[in-house]
Coordinates of C-alpha atoms in Angstrom, one line a residue:
M1 CA -12.0 15.8 38.0
N2 CA -10.9 17.1 41.4
S3 CA -11.5 20.8 41.8
R4 CA -8.2 20.9 43.7
P5 CA -5.0 19.8 42.0
N6 CA -3.1 16.7 42.8
I7 CA 0.5 17.5 43.7
L8 CA 3.5 15.5 42.6
F9 CA 6.6 16.9 44.4
I10 CA 9.8 15.6 43.0
L11 CA 12.9 16.4 45.1
S12 CA 16.5 15.5 44.1
D13 CA 19.5 15.8 46.3
Q14 CA 22.4 18.1 45.7
H15 CA 21.5 19.2 42.1
N16 CA 23.6 22.1 40.9
P17 CA 21.2 24.2 38.8
H18 CA 24.0 24.8 36.3
F19 CA 23.6 21.2 35.2
L20 CA 20.4 21.6 33.2
G21 CA 19.9 21.9 29.5
F22 CA 17.5 24.7 29.7
E23 CA 19.9 26.6 31.9
G24 CA 22.4 26.7 29.1
N25 CA 24.5 23.6 29.8
E26 CA 25.2 22.1 26.4
T27 CA 26.9 18.9 27.8
V28 CA 24.2 17.5 30.1
H29 CA 21.2 15.6 28.7
T30 CA 18.1 16.6 30.6
P31 CA 15.2 16.4 28.1
N32 CA 12.5 15.7 30.6
L33 CA 13.3 18.5 33.0
D34 CA 13.8 20.8 29.9
R35 CA 10.3 19.7 28.7
L36 CA 8.8 20.3 32.2
A37 CA 10.2 23.8 32.2
A38 CA 8.9 24.4 28.6
E39 CA 5.4 23.3 29.7
G40 CA 5.4 25.3 32.9
A41 CA 7.6 27.8 34.8
A42 CA 11.2 27.8 35.8
F43 CA 12.7 30.0 38.5
T44 CA 16.1 31.4 37.8
S45 CA 16.9 32.7 41.3
A46 CA 15.5 30.0 43.6
Y47 CA 17.5 29.3 46.8
C48 CA 17.5 26.7 49.6
Q49 CA 17.4 28.1 53.1
N50 CA 20.5 26.2 54.1
P51 CA 22.9 24.3 51.8
L52 CA 23.0 21.2 54.0
C53 CA 20.5 18.3 53.8
A54 CA 18.6 18.1 57.1
P55 CA 18.4 21.9 57.7
S56 CA 17.3 22.5 54.2
R57 CA 14.6 19.8 54.3
S58 CA 13.3 21.0 57.7
S59 CA 12.9 24.5 56.3
L60 CA 11.2 23.2 53.2
I61 CA 8.6 21.0 55.0
T62 CA 7.8 23.7 57.6
G63 CA 8.1 26.8 55.5
K64 CA 10.4 28.3 58.2
Y65 CA 13.9 29.7 58.2
C66 CA 16.5 27.9 60.2
R67 CA 16.5 30.6 62.8
H68 CA 12.9 29.5 63.6
T69 CA 13.4 25.7 63.3
G70 CA 16.7 25.6 65.1
I71 CA 17.9 23.0 62.6
Y72 CA 21.5 23.7 61.5
D73 CA 23.1 20.3 61.6
N74 CA 22.4 16.9 60.1
K75 CA 21.9 15.5 63.7
H76 CA 19.4 18.2 64.7
I77 CA 15.9 16.9 65.4
L78 CA 12.8 18.8 64.1
E79 CA 10.0 19.0 66.7
A80 CA 7.6 16.1 66.2
N81 CA 4.4 18.2 66.2
S82 CA 5.7 20.8 63.7
A83 CA 3.2 22.3 61.3
T84 CA 4.3 20.9 57.9
F85 CA 2.7 21.1 54.4
P86 CA 1.9 17.3 54.3
R87 CA 0.2 17.6 57.7
V88 CA -1.9 20.6 56.5
L89 CA -2.8 19.0 53.2
T90 CA -3.6 15.7 54.8
A91 CA -5.9 17.5 57.2
A92 CA -7.5 19.2 54.2
G93 CA -8.5 15.9 52.6
Y94 CA -5.4 15.0 50.5
R95 CA -4.1 11.5 50.4
S96 CA -0.4 11.8 51.1
C97 CA 2.7 9.7 50.6
L98 CA 6.4 10.1 50.8
I99 CA 8.7 7.8 48.8
G100 CA 12.5 8.0 49.2
K101 CA 14.8 10.2 51.2
A102 CA 13.4 12.5 53.9
H103 CA 16.4 12.8 56.2
F104 CA 14.1 13.2 59.2
N105 CA 15.7 12.7 62.6
G106 CA 13.2 11.4 65.2
E107 CA 9.7 11.5 63.8
Q108 CA 9.6 9.7 60.5
F109 CA 6.3 10.9 58.9
H110 CA 5.7 14.6 59.8
G111 CA 2.2 14.5 58.4
Y112 CA 2.5 12.1 55.5
Q113 CA 0.1 9.2 55.8
M114 CA 2.4 6.7 54.1
R115 CA 6.1 6.0 53.7
P116 CA 6.3 2.7 51.8
Y117 CA 10.0 3.1 51.1
G118 CA 12.8 5.3 52.3
D119 CA 15.4 6.2 54.9
L120 CA 13.4 5.3 58.0
Y121 CA 16.6 3.9 59.7
G122 CA 19.4 4.8 57.2
Q123 CA 20.3 8.0 55.4
A124 CA 19.2 7.1 51.9
H125 CA 22.7 7.4 50.4
Q126 CA 23.2 3.9 49.1
P127 CA 26.7 2.7 49.8
D128 CA 28.4 1.8 46.5
P129 CA 30.1 -0.5 47.3
A130 CA 28.9 -1.6 50.8
R131 CA 29.6 0.4 53.9
D132 CA 32.8 -0.3 55.6
E133 CA 33.7 1.0 59.1
S134 CA 37.3 1.4 58.0
K135 CA 36.1 4.1 55.6
G136 CA 35.1 6.7 58.2
E137 CA 31.8 7.5 60.0
S138 CA 29.8 7.4 56.8
G139 CA 31.3 4.1 55.7
L140 CA 31.6 5.6 52.2
G141 CA 35.3 6.5 52.1
D142 CA 36.6 9.1 49.6
V143 CA 33.4 10.1 47.8
L144 CA 35.3 11.6 44.9
G145 CA 37.9 8.9 44.7
N146 CA 35.3 6.2 44.7
S147 CA 33.1 7.8 42.1
G148 CA 32.3 6.1 38.8
P149 CA 29.9 3.5 37.4
S150 CA 27.6 1.8 40.0
G151 CA 28.1 -1.8 41.1
I152 CA 24.5 -2.1 42.3
P153 CA 22.1 -4.0 40.0
L154 CA 19.7 -1.4 38.5
P155 CA 16.5 -2.7 40.1
L156 CA 18.1 -2.5 43.6
T157 CA 19.1 1.2 43.3
Q158 CA 17.2 3.8 45.3
T159 CA 16.4 5.8 42.1
E160 CA 14.7 2.8 40.4
I161 CA 12.9 1.7 43.5
C162 CA 11.5 5.2 44.0
V163 CA 10.1 5.2 40.4
A164 CA 8.6 1.7 40.9
E165 CA 7.1 2.5 44.3
A166 CA 5.6 5.8 43.0
A167 CA 4.1 4.1 40.0
K168 CA 2.6 1.4 42.2
W169 CA 1.2 4.0 44.6
L170 CA -0.4 6.0 41.7
Q171 CA -1.9 2.8 40.3
G172 CA -3.5 2.1 43.6
H173 CA -4.7 5.6 43.9
A174 CA -6.3 5.5 40.5
A175 CA -8.0 2.2 41.3
M176 CA -9.4 3.1 44.7
F177 CA -9.2 6.9 45.4
G178 CA -9.5 8.5 41.9
E179 CA -11.8 11.3 43.1
K180 CA -9.6 12.2 46.1
P181 CA -6.7 14.6 45.5
F182 CA -3.2 13.4 46.4
L183 CA 0.1 14.7 47.5
L184 CA 2.9 12.4 46.4
S185 CA 6.4 13.3 47.3
V186 CA 9.2 11.4 45.5
H187 CA 12.6 12.1 46.9
F188 CA 15.6 10.8 45.1
D189 CA 19.1 10.5 46.7
K190 CA 21.0 11.5 43.5
P191 CA 23.1 13.3 42.3
H192 CA 24.4 13.4 45.9
F193 CA 27.4 11.2 46.6
P194 CA 28.1 8.3 46.4
I195 CA 28.5 9.6 42.8
N196 CA 27.8 6.3 41.1
P197 CA 25.3 6.2 38.2
P198 CA 24.7 3.1 36.2
A199 CA 27.4 2.4 33.7
V200 CA 25.3 3.5 30.7
Y201 CA 25.0 7.1 32.1
Y202 CA 28.6 7.3 33.3
E203 CA 30.1 6.1 30.0
K204 CA 28.2 8.8 28.2
Y205 CA 30.2 11.5 29.9
A206 CA 33.5 9.7 30.7
G207 CA 36.3 11.5 28.9
K208 CA 34.0 14.1 27.5
V209 CA 33.9 16.6 30.4
S210 CA 36.3 19.2 31.6
L211 CA 36.9 21.0 34.9
P212 CA 37.0 24.7 35.1
E213 CA 40.4 26.1 36.0
P214 CA 40.0 28.6 38.9
P215 CA 42.4 31.5 39.4
P216 CA 45.3 30.4 41.7
D217 CA 44.4 33.0 44.4
V218 CA 40.8 31.9 45.0
L219 CA 41.5 30.7 48.6
D220 CA 43.8 33.7 49.3
N221 CA 40.9 36.0 48.5
A222 CA 38.2 34.0 50.1
V223 CA 36.6 34.7 53.5
P224 CA 37.6 32.3 56.3
F225 CA 34.2 30.5 56.1
V226 CA 34.7 29.7 52.4
R227 CA 38.3 28.5 53.0
K228 CA 37.1 26.1 55.7
A229 CA 34.2 24.8 53.6
F230 CA 36.5 24.3 50.5
T231 CA 39.3 22.6 52.4
G232 CA 37.0 20.4 54.6
N233 CA 33.7 18.6 54.0
G234 CA 35.6 15.3 53.7
V235 CA 36.9 16.2 50.2
G236 CA 39.2 19.1 51.0
H237 CA 42.3 17.1 49.9
H238 CA 40.9 17.3 46.4
Y239 CA 40.6 21.1 46.4
G240 CA 42.0 22.8 43.3
K241 CA 43.1 19.6 41.6
R242 CA 42.2 18.8 38.0
D243 CA 43.3 15.2 38.0
E244 CA 41.7 11.9 36.7
E245 CA 39.8 11.3 40.0
Q246 CA 38.0 14.6 39.7
L247 CA 37.3 14.2 36.0
R248 CA 35.8 10.8 36.8
A249 CA 33.7 12.3 39.6
L250 CA 32.5 15.0 37.3
A251 CA 31.5 12.5 34.6
A252 CA 29.7 10.5 37.2
Y253 CA 27.9 13.6 38.5
Y254 CA 26.7 14.4 35.0
G255 CA 25.6 10.8 34.7
C256 CA 23.6 11.0 38.0
V257 CA 21.9 14.1 36.8
E258 CA 20.8 12.5 33.6
W259 CA 19.7 9.4 35.5
I260 CA 17.4 11.6 37.7
D261 CA 16.1 13.3 34.5
D262 CA 15.2 9.9 33.1
A263 CA 13.5 8.9 36.3
V264 CA 11.5 12.1 36.2
G265 CA 10.4 11.4 32.7
R266 CA 9.1 8.0 33.7
L267 CA 7.1 9.5 36.5
L268 CA 5.6 12.0 34.1
Q269 CA 4.7 9.2 31.7
T270 CA 3.0 7.4 34.5
L271 CA 0.9 10.5 35.4
Q272 CA -0.1 10.8 31.8
Y273 CA -1.0 7.2 31.3
L274 CA -3.2 7.0 34.5
G275 CA -5.1 10.2 33.5
F276 CA -3.7 12.4 36.3
A277 CA -1.5 14.8 34.2
D278 CA -4.1 17.5 33.4
N279 CA -5.0 18.1 37.0
T280 CA -1.6 17.6 38.7
M281 CA 0.8 20.4 39.8
V282 CA 4.2 18.9 39.2
V283 CA 7.1 20.5 41.1
Y284 CA 10.8 19.6 40.7
A285 CA 13.4 21.0 43.1
S286 CA 16.5 20.0 45.0
D287 CA 17.4 20.5 48.6
H288 CA 20.7 22.4 47.7
G289 CA 23.4 22.4 45.1
E290 CA 26.9 21.0 44.7
M291 CA 30.1 23.0 43.8
A292 CA 31.0 20.1 41.4
G293 CA 34.4 21.5 40.6
E294 CA 33.4 25.2 40.4
K295 CA 36.0 27.4 42.0
G296 CA 38.1 24.2 42.4
A297 CA 35.7 22.9 45.1
W298 CA 33.2 20.1 45.8
Q299 CA 30.3 19.7 48.2
K300 CA 28.1 22.5 49.6
S301 CA 27.6 24.7 52.7
V302 CA 28.8 27.9 51.0
F303 CA 26.5 30.7 49.5
F304 CA 27.8 30.6 46.0
D305 CA 25.1 29.8 43.5
A306 CA 26.4 26.4 42.7
S307 CA 25.8 25.4 46.3
A308 CA 22.9 27.5 47.5
R309 CA 20.8 28.1 44.4
I310 CA 18.5 25.2 43.4
P311 CA 16.5 24.2 40.3
L312 CA 12.8 25.0 40.8
I313 CA 10.3 24.0 38.1
V314 CA 6.5 24.1 38.3
R315 CA 4.0 22.7 35.8
W316 CA 0.3 23.2 36.3
P317 CA -1.8 22.8 33.1
R318 CA -4.2 25.7 32.3
Q319 CA -2.9 27.7 35.3
I320 CA 0.8 28.4 34.3
A321 CA 1.7 29.7 30.9
P322 CA 4.2 27.4 29.1
G323 CA 7.7 28.7 29.0
T324 CA 7.3 31.1 31.9
R325 CA 10.6 32.3 33.4
I326 CA 10.7 34.0 36.8
A327 CA 13.7 36.0 38.0
E328 CA 12.3 37.0 41.4
P329 CA 14.4 35.6 44.2
V330 CA 12.4 32.8 46.0
G331 CA 13.1 30.0 48.3
L332 CA 12.1 26.4 49.3
I333 CA 10.2 27.9 52.2
D334 CA 7.7 29.3 49.6
L335 CA 6.5 25.8 48.6
F336 CA 4.4 25.3 51.8
P337 CA 2.2 28.3 51.2
T338 CA 2.1 27.6 47.4
F339 CA 0.8 24.1 48.0
S340 CA -1.6 25.3 50.6
E341 CA -3.1 28.0 48.3
A342 CA -3.4 25.6 45.4
A343 CA -5.2 23.1 47.8
A344 CA -7.4 25.9 49.3
S345 CA -6.1 25.1 52.7
P346 CA -4.9 27.6 55.4
V347 CA -1.2 28.4 55.9
P348 CA 0.0 28.6 59.5
D349 CA 0.8 32.1 60.8
E350 CA 4.3 31.0 61.7
C351 CA 5.2 30.1 58.1
D352 CA 8.0 32.4 56.8
G353 CA 7.3 31.6 53.1
L354 CA 5.0 33.3 50.6
S355 CA 2.8 31.7 48.0
L356 CA 4.4 31.6 44.5
L357 CA 1.1 31.4 42.7
P358 CA 0.9 35.1 42.0
L359 CA 4.2 34.8 40.2
L360 CA 3.3 31.5 38.5
T361 CA -0.1 32.7 37.2
G362 CA 1.1 36.1 36.1
V363 CA -1.0 38.0 38.7
S364 CA 2.2 39.7 40.0
E365 CA 5.8 40.1 38.9
S366 CA 7.2 40.4 42.5
L367 CA 6.6 39.3 46.1
E368 CA 6.2 41.7 49.0
R369 CA 9.5 41.2 50.6
D370 CA 13.1 42.5 50.2
G371 CA 14.7 39.3 49.2
I372 CA 15.3 35.7 50.3
F373 CA 17.7 34.6 53.1
C374 CA 19.9 31.5 53.4
E375 CA 21.8 30.4 56.6
S376 CA 24.7 28.0 56.9
T377 CA 26.9 26.3 59.4
I378 CA 29.9 24.2 58.4
L379 CA 29.3 20.6 59.5
G380 CA 31.1 19.9 62.7
E381 CA 32.1 23.5 63.2
P382 CA 29.1 25.4 64.6
E383 CA 31.1 28.5 65.2
A384 CA 31.7 28.8 61.5
A385 CA 28.3 30.2 60.5
G386 CA 26.9 32.8 58.2
C387 CA 23.8 34.3 56.6
M388 CA 23.0 35.5 53.1
I389 CA 20.4 37.7 51.5
R390 CA 19.8 37.6 47.8
E391 CA 18.0 40.5 46.1
R392 CA 17.4 40.9 42.4
S393 CA 20.9 42.4 41.6
W394 CA 22.9 41.7 44.8
K395 CA 24.0 39.0 47.1
Y396 CA 25.4 39.9 50.5
C397 CA 26.8 37.4 53.1
C398 CA 28.1 38.0 56.6
Y399 CA 29.6 35.6 59.1
L400 CA 30.0 35.2 62.9
D401 CA 33.7 36.1 62.6
G402 CA 32.7 39.5 61.1
S403 CA 33.8 38.8 57.5
E404 CA 31.5 39.8 54.6
E405 CA 30.9 39.3 50.9
L406 CA 29.0 41.4 48.4
Y407 CA 28.5 40.3 44.8
H408 CA 26.8 42.2 42.0
V409 CA 25.2 39.1 40.6
A410 CA 23.8 40.8 37.6
D411 CA 27.3 41.9 36.4
D412 CA 29.3 39.2 38.1
P413 CA 27.3 35.9 37.8
G414 CA 30.4 33.8 38.6
E415 CA 30.7 35.6 42.0
W416 CA 34.4 36.3 41.5
N417 CA 34.6 39.9 42.7
N418 CA 33.8 40.6 46.4
V419 CA 33.1 44.3 46.4
V420 CA 32.2 44.7 50.0
R421 CA 35.2 47.0 50.7
N422 CA 34.7 49.0 47.5
S423 CA 33.6 52.5 48.6
E424 CA 31.4 52.8 45.5
Y425 CA 29.1 50.2 47.0
A426 CA 29.4 51.2 50.7
E427 CA 25.8 52.4 50.9
I428 CA 24.4 49.1 49.3
A429 CA 26.6 47.0 51.7
A430 CA 25.4 49.0 54.7
A431 CA 21.7 48.6 53.8
L432 CA 22.0 44.8 53.1
R433 CA 24.1 44.3 56.3
A434 CA 21.4 46.0 58.3
K435 CA 18.8 43.6 56.8
V436 CA 20.8 40.5 57.5
L437 CA 21.7 41.5 61.1
E438 CA 18.0 42.3 61.8
F439 CA 17.0 38.9 60.4
W440 CA 19.7 36.6 61.6
K441 CA 20.6 38.1 65.0
P442 CA 24.1 36.6 65.0
D443 CA 24.5 37.1 68.7
D444 CA 21.8 34.4 69.2
Q445 CA 23.3 31.9 66.6
M446 CA 25.3 29.7 69.0
K447 CA 22.3 29.5 71.4
R448 CA 20.0 28.5 68.6
F449 CA 22.4 25.8 67.5
S450 CA 23.2 24.4 71.0
T451 CA 19.6 24.3 72.3
T452 CA 18.2 22.2 69.5
P453 CA 17.9 18.5 70.3
R454 CA 20.4 16.3 68.5
M455 CA 20.7 12.7 67.6
A456 CA 23.6 10.9 69.3
R457 CA 25.1 10.0 66.0
E458 CA 24.4 10.4 62.3
K459 CA 22.3 7.7 60.6
H460 CA 25.3 6.6 58.6
F461 CA 25.9 3.9 61.3
Y462 CA 23.0 1.8 60.0
P463 CA 24.3 -0.6 57.3
Y464 CA 21.3 -0.3 55.0
S465 CA 20.2 3.1 53.8
N466 CA 16.6 2.4 53.0
Q467 CA 13.7 0.4 54.3
F468 CA 10.3 -0.9 53.1
V469 CA 7.2 -0.6 55.3
L470 CA 4.9 -3.6 54.9
G471 CA 1.2 -3.4 55.1
D472 CA 1.1 -4.5 58.7
G473 CA 3.7 -1.8 59.7
T474 CA 6.7 -4.1 59.8
V475 CA 9.9 -2.3 58.7
I476 CA 12.4 -4.4 56.7
D477 CA 15.8 -3.4 55.2
A478 CA 16.1 -2.7 51.5
R479 CA 19.5 -4.0 50.6
P480 CA 22.0 -2.6 49.7

């Protein structure tokens, strides 16, 4: 057996952590993720570093905050020679592969040796139905109005192809490289829109879910950043409604979450059957959350937990006590040093994250930092930007326009009461404000945004979202 663990890193897209059985959701069926958490550790205060796809994934793979990567937009390009955890682990002797969605602009490997299937040209969000130029830049139209059961044959869906390609890759590794440790990243595109699970998953929830009813003054009391995010993002015309379209979208979202859970279960079965389970660190996370009707809103970009908090589960047999629960605020940036420490490989000095192994193994109950930060810019509106700090009991956010939020998350987990103007909490607000301003340096935000190279257009323009890479390097479209 390898002295260093294999690493199976499973990343979903836009998974609200409230949609998990072990988190207390009694409607969703997630037996495999629940079992993974029961056999390992689950973080209850894990956050992305930006609730938007490309910025979050750039921070994840580099272990750096957005203020250091310069990535704030889905068109921004990560520097090709960036230090990434797949590059470090590959150099340390790991055999590395990425299957599925990466959302890389420019360089398409960033240290992975192989990418047999994924969004090399497209954006990994399969059109369901086909893309149509009349449906806007994305070609997907109204992503809530079009939600419902998928029309794509099951074997052609990104989720099923990811499972099949991962199983095939693991079979090959077992046959030829069994004594060599591996890093296998499997990145699903769900439950991100298009919100279209196979009919069997959709029908399980159709007519059985309900939308929360937000107070009528949510927008009136919200800071301008939140108002823009809730009324934009391509779905703002649905804000606050509790109609059949939104109920259908919510049922479809539930179905997509269960579909991912089922796919995770099949990956775990494959690991077990091939004899890898006992020496594999399995990590499940998502790049950000999804409001999914909470506070009357959909999509992400905001700092509320439904959008910025993420599920994070780690199972490592004989190293992590089953059923471990960790409340310490952590981030996706912490995965780079965690993987590196487990693999006995060095962590670059410029990495902003901290290894989670002391928390996971019970050596320590806290990390040596004040809290975890998250930055955000509303897509298409770079002047609408903000930064959040999450400490154990408090969440503080400030924005370029000077507005602020302060939530006592221990007493107000729904984040309904912004107490930043309450004199009782003036000292706490001042201390957190100072930390955020020192970290974020808001006067430099527009310069950071504008000086980062950008793609001329989003990858939505390409008609097919995923591609296969053949043995000779030829790239072919994977329809649809």
